[in-house]
Tab-separated table of C-alpha atoms in Angstrom:
chain	number	residue	atom	x	y	z
C	164	ALA	CA	89.988	94.797	105.549
C	165	ALA	CA	88.877	97.287	102.941
C	166	GLY	CA	91.605	99.551	101.636
C	167	VAL	CA	91.757	102.728	99.619
C	168	ILE	CA	90.858	101.931	96.029
C	169	GLN	CA	92.209	103.975	93.154
C	170	SER	CA	91.285	103.664	89.547
C	171	PRO	CA	92.591	103.273	87.010
C	172	ARG	CA	95.926	101.738	88.000
C	173	HIS	CA	97.561	102.904	84.810
C	174	LEU	CA	96.608	105.613	82.375
C	175	ILE	CA	98.254	106.781	79.183
C	176	LYS	CA	97.183	110.106	77.714
C	177	GLU	CA	98.450	112.413	75.035
C	178	LYS	CA	99.471	115.994	75.609
C	179	ARG	CA	96.584	118.422	75.936
C	180	GLU	CA	94.145	115.609	76.751
C	181	THR	CA	92.098	115.320	79.924
C	182	ALA	CA	92.315	112.660	82.608
C	183	THR	CA	90.133	111.758	85.564
C	184	LEU	CA	91.495	109.786	88.493
C	185	LYS	CA	89.204	108.241	91.061
C	186	CYS	CA	89.679	107.427	94.705
C	187	TYR	CA	87.406	105.391	96.939
C	188	PRO	CA	88.324	105.824	100.611
C	189	ILE	CA	88.039	103.291	103.368
C	190	PRO	CA	84.438	103.131	104.640
C	191	ARG	CA	83.701	105.834	107.245
C	192	HIS	CA	86.797	107.792	106.251
C	193	ASP	CA	85.610	111.326	105.503
C	194	THR	CA	88.961	112.930	104.680
C	195	VAL	CA	90.757	112.338	101.407
C	196	TYR	CA	94.192	113.534	100.327
C	197	TRP	CA	95.799	113.601	96.892
C	198	TYR	CA	99.548	113.419	96.374
C	199	GLN	CA	101.683	113.526	93.242
C	200	GLN	CA	104.955	111.616	93.087
C	201	GLY	CA	107.172	112.348	90.112
C	202	PRO	CA	109.914	109.920	89.027
C	203	GLY	CA	112.471	109.628	91.810
C	204	GLN	CA	110.710	112.270	93.890
C	205	ASP	CA	108.939	112.370	97.221
C	206	PRO	CA	105.137	112.590	97.320
C	207	GLN	CA	103.955	116.172	97.014
C	208	PHE	CA	100.669	117.189	98.582
C	209	LEU	CA	98.114	118.429	96.045
C	210	ILE	CA	94.776	118.878	97.774
C	211	SER	CA	92.562	117.464	100.504
C	212	PHE	CA	88.877	117.230	101.286
C	213	TYR	CA	86.905	116.834	104.477
C	214	GLU	CA	83.182	116.195	104.448
C	215	LYS	CA	82.973	117.029	100.747
C	216	MET	CA	84.614	120.426	101.171
C	217	GLN	CA	88.153	121.355	100.199
C	218	SER	CA	90.158	121.530	103.404
C	219	ASP	CA	93.670	122.318	102.208
C	220	LYS	CA	95.490	123.027	98.995
C	221	GLY	CA	99.075	122.410	98.089
C	222	SER	CA	101.021	122.612	94.873
C	223	ILE	CA	98.128	121.766	92.582
C	224	PRO	CA	98.216	123.383	89.121
C	225	ASP	CA	95.254	125.461	88.025
C	226	ARG	CA	94.710	122.911	85.243
C	227	PHE	CA	93.765	120.389	87.906
C	228	SER	CA	90.575	120.305	89.911
C	229	ALA	CA	89.159	117.864	92.377
C	230	GLN	CA	86.066	117.220	94.378
C	231	GLN	CA	84.671	114.860	96.976
C	232	PHE	CA	81.225	113.424	96.443
C	233	SER	CA	78.398	112.553	98.814
C	234	ASP	CA	79.658	108.968	99.121
C	235	TYR	CA	83.103	110.408	100.036
C	236	HIS	CA	84.838	109.178	96.940
C	237	SER	CA	87.000	111.765	95.257
C	238	GLU	CA	87.983	112.547	91.685
C	239	LEU	CA	91.012	114.425	90.435
C	240	ASN	CA	90.415	116.030	87.054
C	241	MET	CA	93.433	117.012	85.019
C	242	SER	CA	93.123	119.040	81.845
C	243	SER	CA	95.550	120.230	79.163
C	244	LEU	CA	97.939	117.498	80.190
C	245	GLU	CA	101.645	118.164	79.904
C	246	LEU	CA	104.569	115.758	79.758
C	247	GLY	CA	105.557	116.902	83.240
C	248	ASP	CA	102.283	115.621	84.638
C	249	SER	CA	103.548	112.070	84.213
C	250	ALA	CA	103.696	110.745	87.747
C	251	LEU	CA	102.239	108.401	90.293
C	252	TYR	CA	99.153	109.905	91.878
C	253	PHE	CA	98.267	108.686	95.332
C	254	CYS	CA	95.087	109.032	97.242
C	255	ALA	CA	94.942	108.564	101.001
C	256	SER	CA	92.076	108.578	103.451
C	257	ARG	CA	91.475	108.895	107.185
C	258	PRO	CA	88.609	109.705	109.494
C	259	GLY	CA	88.367	113.262	110.791
C	260	THR	CA	90.814	116.109	110.529
C	261	GLY	CA	92.588	116.311	113.861
C	262	MET	CA	96.189	115.486	114.567
C	263	ILE	CA	97.252	112.481	112.579
C	264	ASN	CA	98.042	109.937	115.234
C	265	TYR	CA	98.149	106.860	113.084
C	266	GLY	CA	99.107	107.963	109.589
C	267	TYR	CA	97.067	107.805	106.470
C	268	THR	CA	96.069	104.747	104.525
C	269	PHE	CA	97.301	105.097	100.984
C	270	GLY	CA	95.939	103.570	97.850
C	271	SER	CA	98.234	101.827	95.384
C	272	GLY	CA	98.244	104.855	93.144
C	273	THR	CA	97.446	105.666	89.541
C	274	ARG	CA	100.409	105.862	87.228
C	275	LEU	CA	99.747	108.529	84.630
C	276	THR	CA	101.935	108.665	81.571
C	277	VAL	CA	101.567	111.609	79.233
C	278	VAL	CA	103.015	111.078	75.756
T	208	ALA	CA	106.028	125.063	109.632
T	209	GLN	CA	106.890	121.423	109.929
T	210	SER	CA	109.387	119.653	107.700
T	211	VAL	CA	111.650	116.627	107.581
T	212	THR	CA	115.082	116.156	106.076
T	213	GLN	CA	116.403	112.761	105.122
T	214	LEU	CA	120.169	112.512	105.026
T	215	GLY	CA	121.405	110.366	102.183
T	216	SER	CA	119.321	109.725	99.104
T	217	HIS	CA	120.939	106.300	98.665
T	218	VAL	CA	122.133	103.838	101.277
T	219	SER	CA	123.714	100.514	100.448
T	220	VAL	CA	124.297	97.742	102.976
T	221	SER	CA	125.254	94.100	102.922
T	222	GLU	CA	122.713	91.462	103.789
T	223	GLY	CA	122.829	90.936	107.548
T	224	ALA	CA	124.320	94.352	108.257
T	225	LEU	CA	122.778	97.129	110.313
T	226	VAL	CA	120.398	99.451	108.497
T	227	LEU	CA	120.393	103.111	109.550
T	228	LEU	CA	118.282	105.640	107.666
T	229	ARG	CA	118.474	109.179	108.978
T	230	CYS	CA	115.645	111.651	109.413
T	231	ASN	CA	115.704	115.029	111.126
T	232	TYR	CA	112.598	117.069	111.689
T	233	SER	CA	111.698	120.695	112.191
T	234	SER	CA	108.550	121.496	114.092
T	235	SER	CA	107.339	124.296	116.328
T	236	VAL	CA	104.986	121.905	118.104
T	237	PRO	CA	105.494	118.369	119.392
T	238	PRO	CA	105.713	116.416	116.165
T	239	TYR	CA	103.983	113.302	115.022
T	240	LEU	CA	106.490	111.381	112.899
T	241	PHE	CA	106.151	108.484	110.518
T	242	TRP	CA	108.214	106.179	108.365
T	243	TYR	CA	106.751	104.789	105.176
T	244	VAL	CA	108.199	102.196	102.802
T	245	GLN	CA	107.562	102.053	99.085
T	246	TYR	CA	108.430	98.998	97.031
T	247	PRO	CA	108.863	99.397	93.276
T	248	ASN	CA	105.642	100.339	91.528
T	249	GLN	CA	103.672	100.096	94.728
T	250	GLY	CA	101.961	102.428	97.159
T	251	LEU	CA	103.193	103.745	100.481
T	252	GLN	CA	103.028	101.398	103.439
T	253	LEU	CA	103.256	102.612	107.018
T	254	LEU	CA	106.259	101.120	108.809
T	255	LEU	CA	105.924	102.822	112.172
T	256	LYS	CA	104.888	106.020	113.864
T	257	TYR	CA	105.672	108.186	116.849
T	258	THR	CA	102.957	110.282	118.427
T	259	THR	CA	103.359	110.414	122.194
T	260	GLY	CA	104.693	108.138	124.901
T	261	ALA	CA	107.581	105.745	124.407
T	262	THR	CA	110.317	107.278	122.312
T	263	LEU	CA	111.469	103.949	120.895
T	264	VAL	CA	108.846	102.669	118.524
T	265	LYS	CA	108.779	99.309	116.833
T	266	GLY	CA	107.282	98.723	113.449
T	267	ILE	CA	106.762	96.003	110.946
T	268	ASN	CA	109.467	93.862	109.353
T	269	GLY	CA	111.825	94.302	112.306
T	270	PHE	CA	112.284	98.049	111.907
T	271	GLU	CA	112.337	100.484	114.773
T	272	ALA	CA	112.940	104.181	115.263
T	273	GLU	CA	113.840	106.363	118.193
T	274	PHE	CA	112.469	109.845	118.711
T	275	LYS	CA	115.203	112.092	120.098
T	276	LYS	CA	113.915	115.541	120.885
T	277	SER	CA	117.351	116.896	121.821
T	278	GLU	CA	118.651	115.940	118.373
T	279	THR	CA	115.379	116.564	116.504
T	280	SER	CA	115.868	113.147	114.962
T	281	PHE	CA	113.798	110.098	114.163
T	282	HIS	CA	116.246	107.666	112.595
T	283	LEU	CA	115.066	104.299	111.300
T	284	THR	CA	117.078	101.196	112.119
T	285	LYS	CA	117.039	97.475	111.606
T	286	PRO	CA	119.672	95.214	113.178
T	287	SER	CA	120.059	92.880	110.217
T	288	ALA	CA	119.204	93.766	106.631
T	289	HIS	CA	117.394	91.346	104.397
T	290	MET	CA	117.319	91.388	100.630
T	291	SER	CA	113.583	92.047	100.775
T	292	ASP	CA	114.223	95.352	102.588
T	293	ALA	CA	115.413	96.946	99.369
T	294	ALA	CA	112.954	99.774	98.775
T	295	GLU	CA	112.442	103.517	99.074
T	296	TYR	CA	111.891	104.823	102.593
T	297	PHE	CA	110.160	108.083	103.405
T	298	CYS	CA	110.122	109.946	106.669
T	299	ALA	CA	107.064	112.150	107.213
T	300	VAL	CA	105.778	114.654	109.729
T	301	SER	CA	102.229	115.653	110.483
T	302	ALA	CA	101.770	119.301	109.531
T	303	PHE	CA	98.908	121.245	111.024
T	304	SER	CA	97.601	124.430	109.422
T	305	GLY	CA	94.267	126.145	109.228
T	306	GLY	CA	92.645	123.524	111.398
T	307	TYR	CA	93.585	120.662	109.107
T	308	ASN	CA	96.365	118.128	108.976
T	309	LYS	CA	98.454	116.672	106.227
T	310	LEU	CA	101.626	114.642	105.958
T	311	ILE	CA	104.784	116.289	104.688
T	312	PHE	CA	107.319	113.845	103.292
T	313	GLY	CA	111.061	113.904	103.139
T	314	ALA	CA	112.896	113.363	99.871
T	315	GLY	CA	113.246	109.653	100.496
T	316	THR	CA	116.159	107.265	100.899
T	317	ARG	CA	116.641	104.374	98.541
T	318	LEU	CA	117.974	101.341	100.379
T	319	ALA	CA	119.944	98.769	98.420
T	320	VAL	CA	120.858	95.447	100.009
T	321	HIS	CA	123.577	93.379	98.404
T	322	PRO	CA	124.603	89.795	99.105
């Protein structure tokens, strides 16, 4: 079965650079979520999209932006990178927006290291 | 607002011993609760979920959890630990706001299994 695909798997950037993370949801999943998991931390919700519109926003820095495209894939753009942005970034997808009765499907994540 | 609290950031058991990972929730509405497992450098995998119906839910790899409304708990158990169970475990609750849903995670419990 198709899963959530994230690219790249690993990314190394220098401070003040820009990074773009991509997420390809499961086919027919129209909702995408982004989470950030710092070292030894729980996943923190960043932002979500439903039908190409932002549906909810969490603790996402102003330096970050994201969007969902017509094919439902999503990109997380991160600018002016800081050392503290080093983390595992997860994308998850699901169909619809109602009560989550089966959990999300997560991708394997993109590990971003800022040096 | 919905939230979950995991008691114990680290749990260590012997191989073959009972595994008990604790999770308490706070929710103003009937909660949907989940347990996820994360192996080193990997994504989040759904272990089991509670939505409605039977309060004892069985998941993959021999894990199960019981929803206890009177105790606002959803503890994860496994009768006999295996070395391969060593991982990080996250309890999560479905949070509903503004017409949209997202998962809120607990801080995680790292399970170590020793011979």
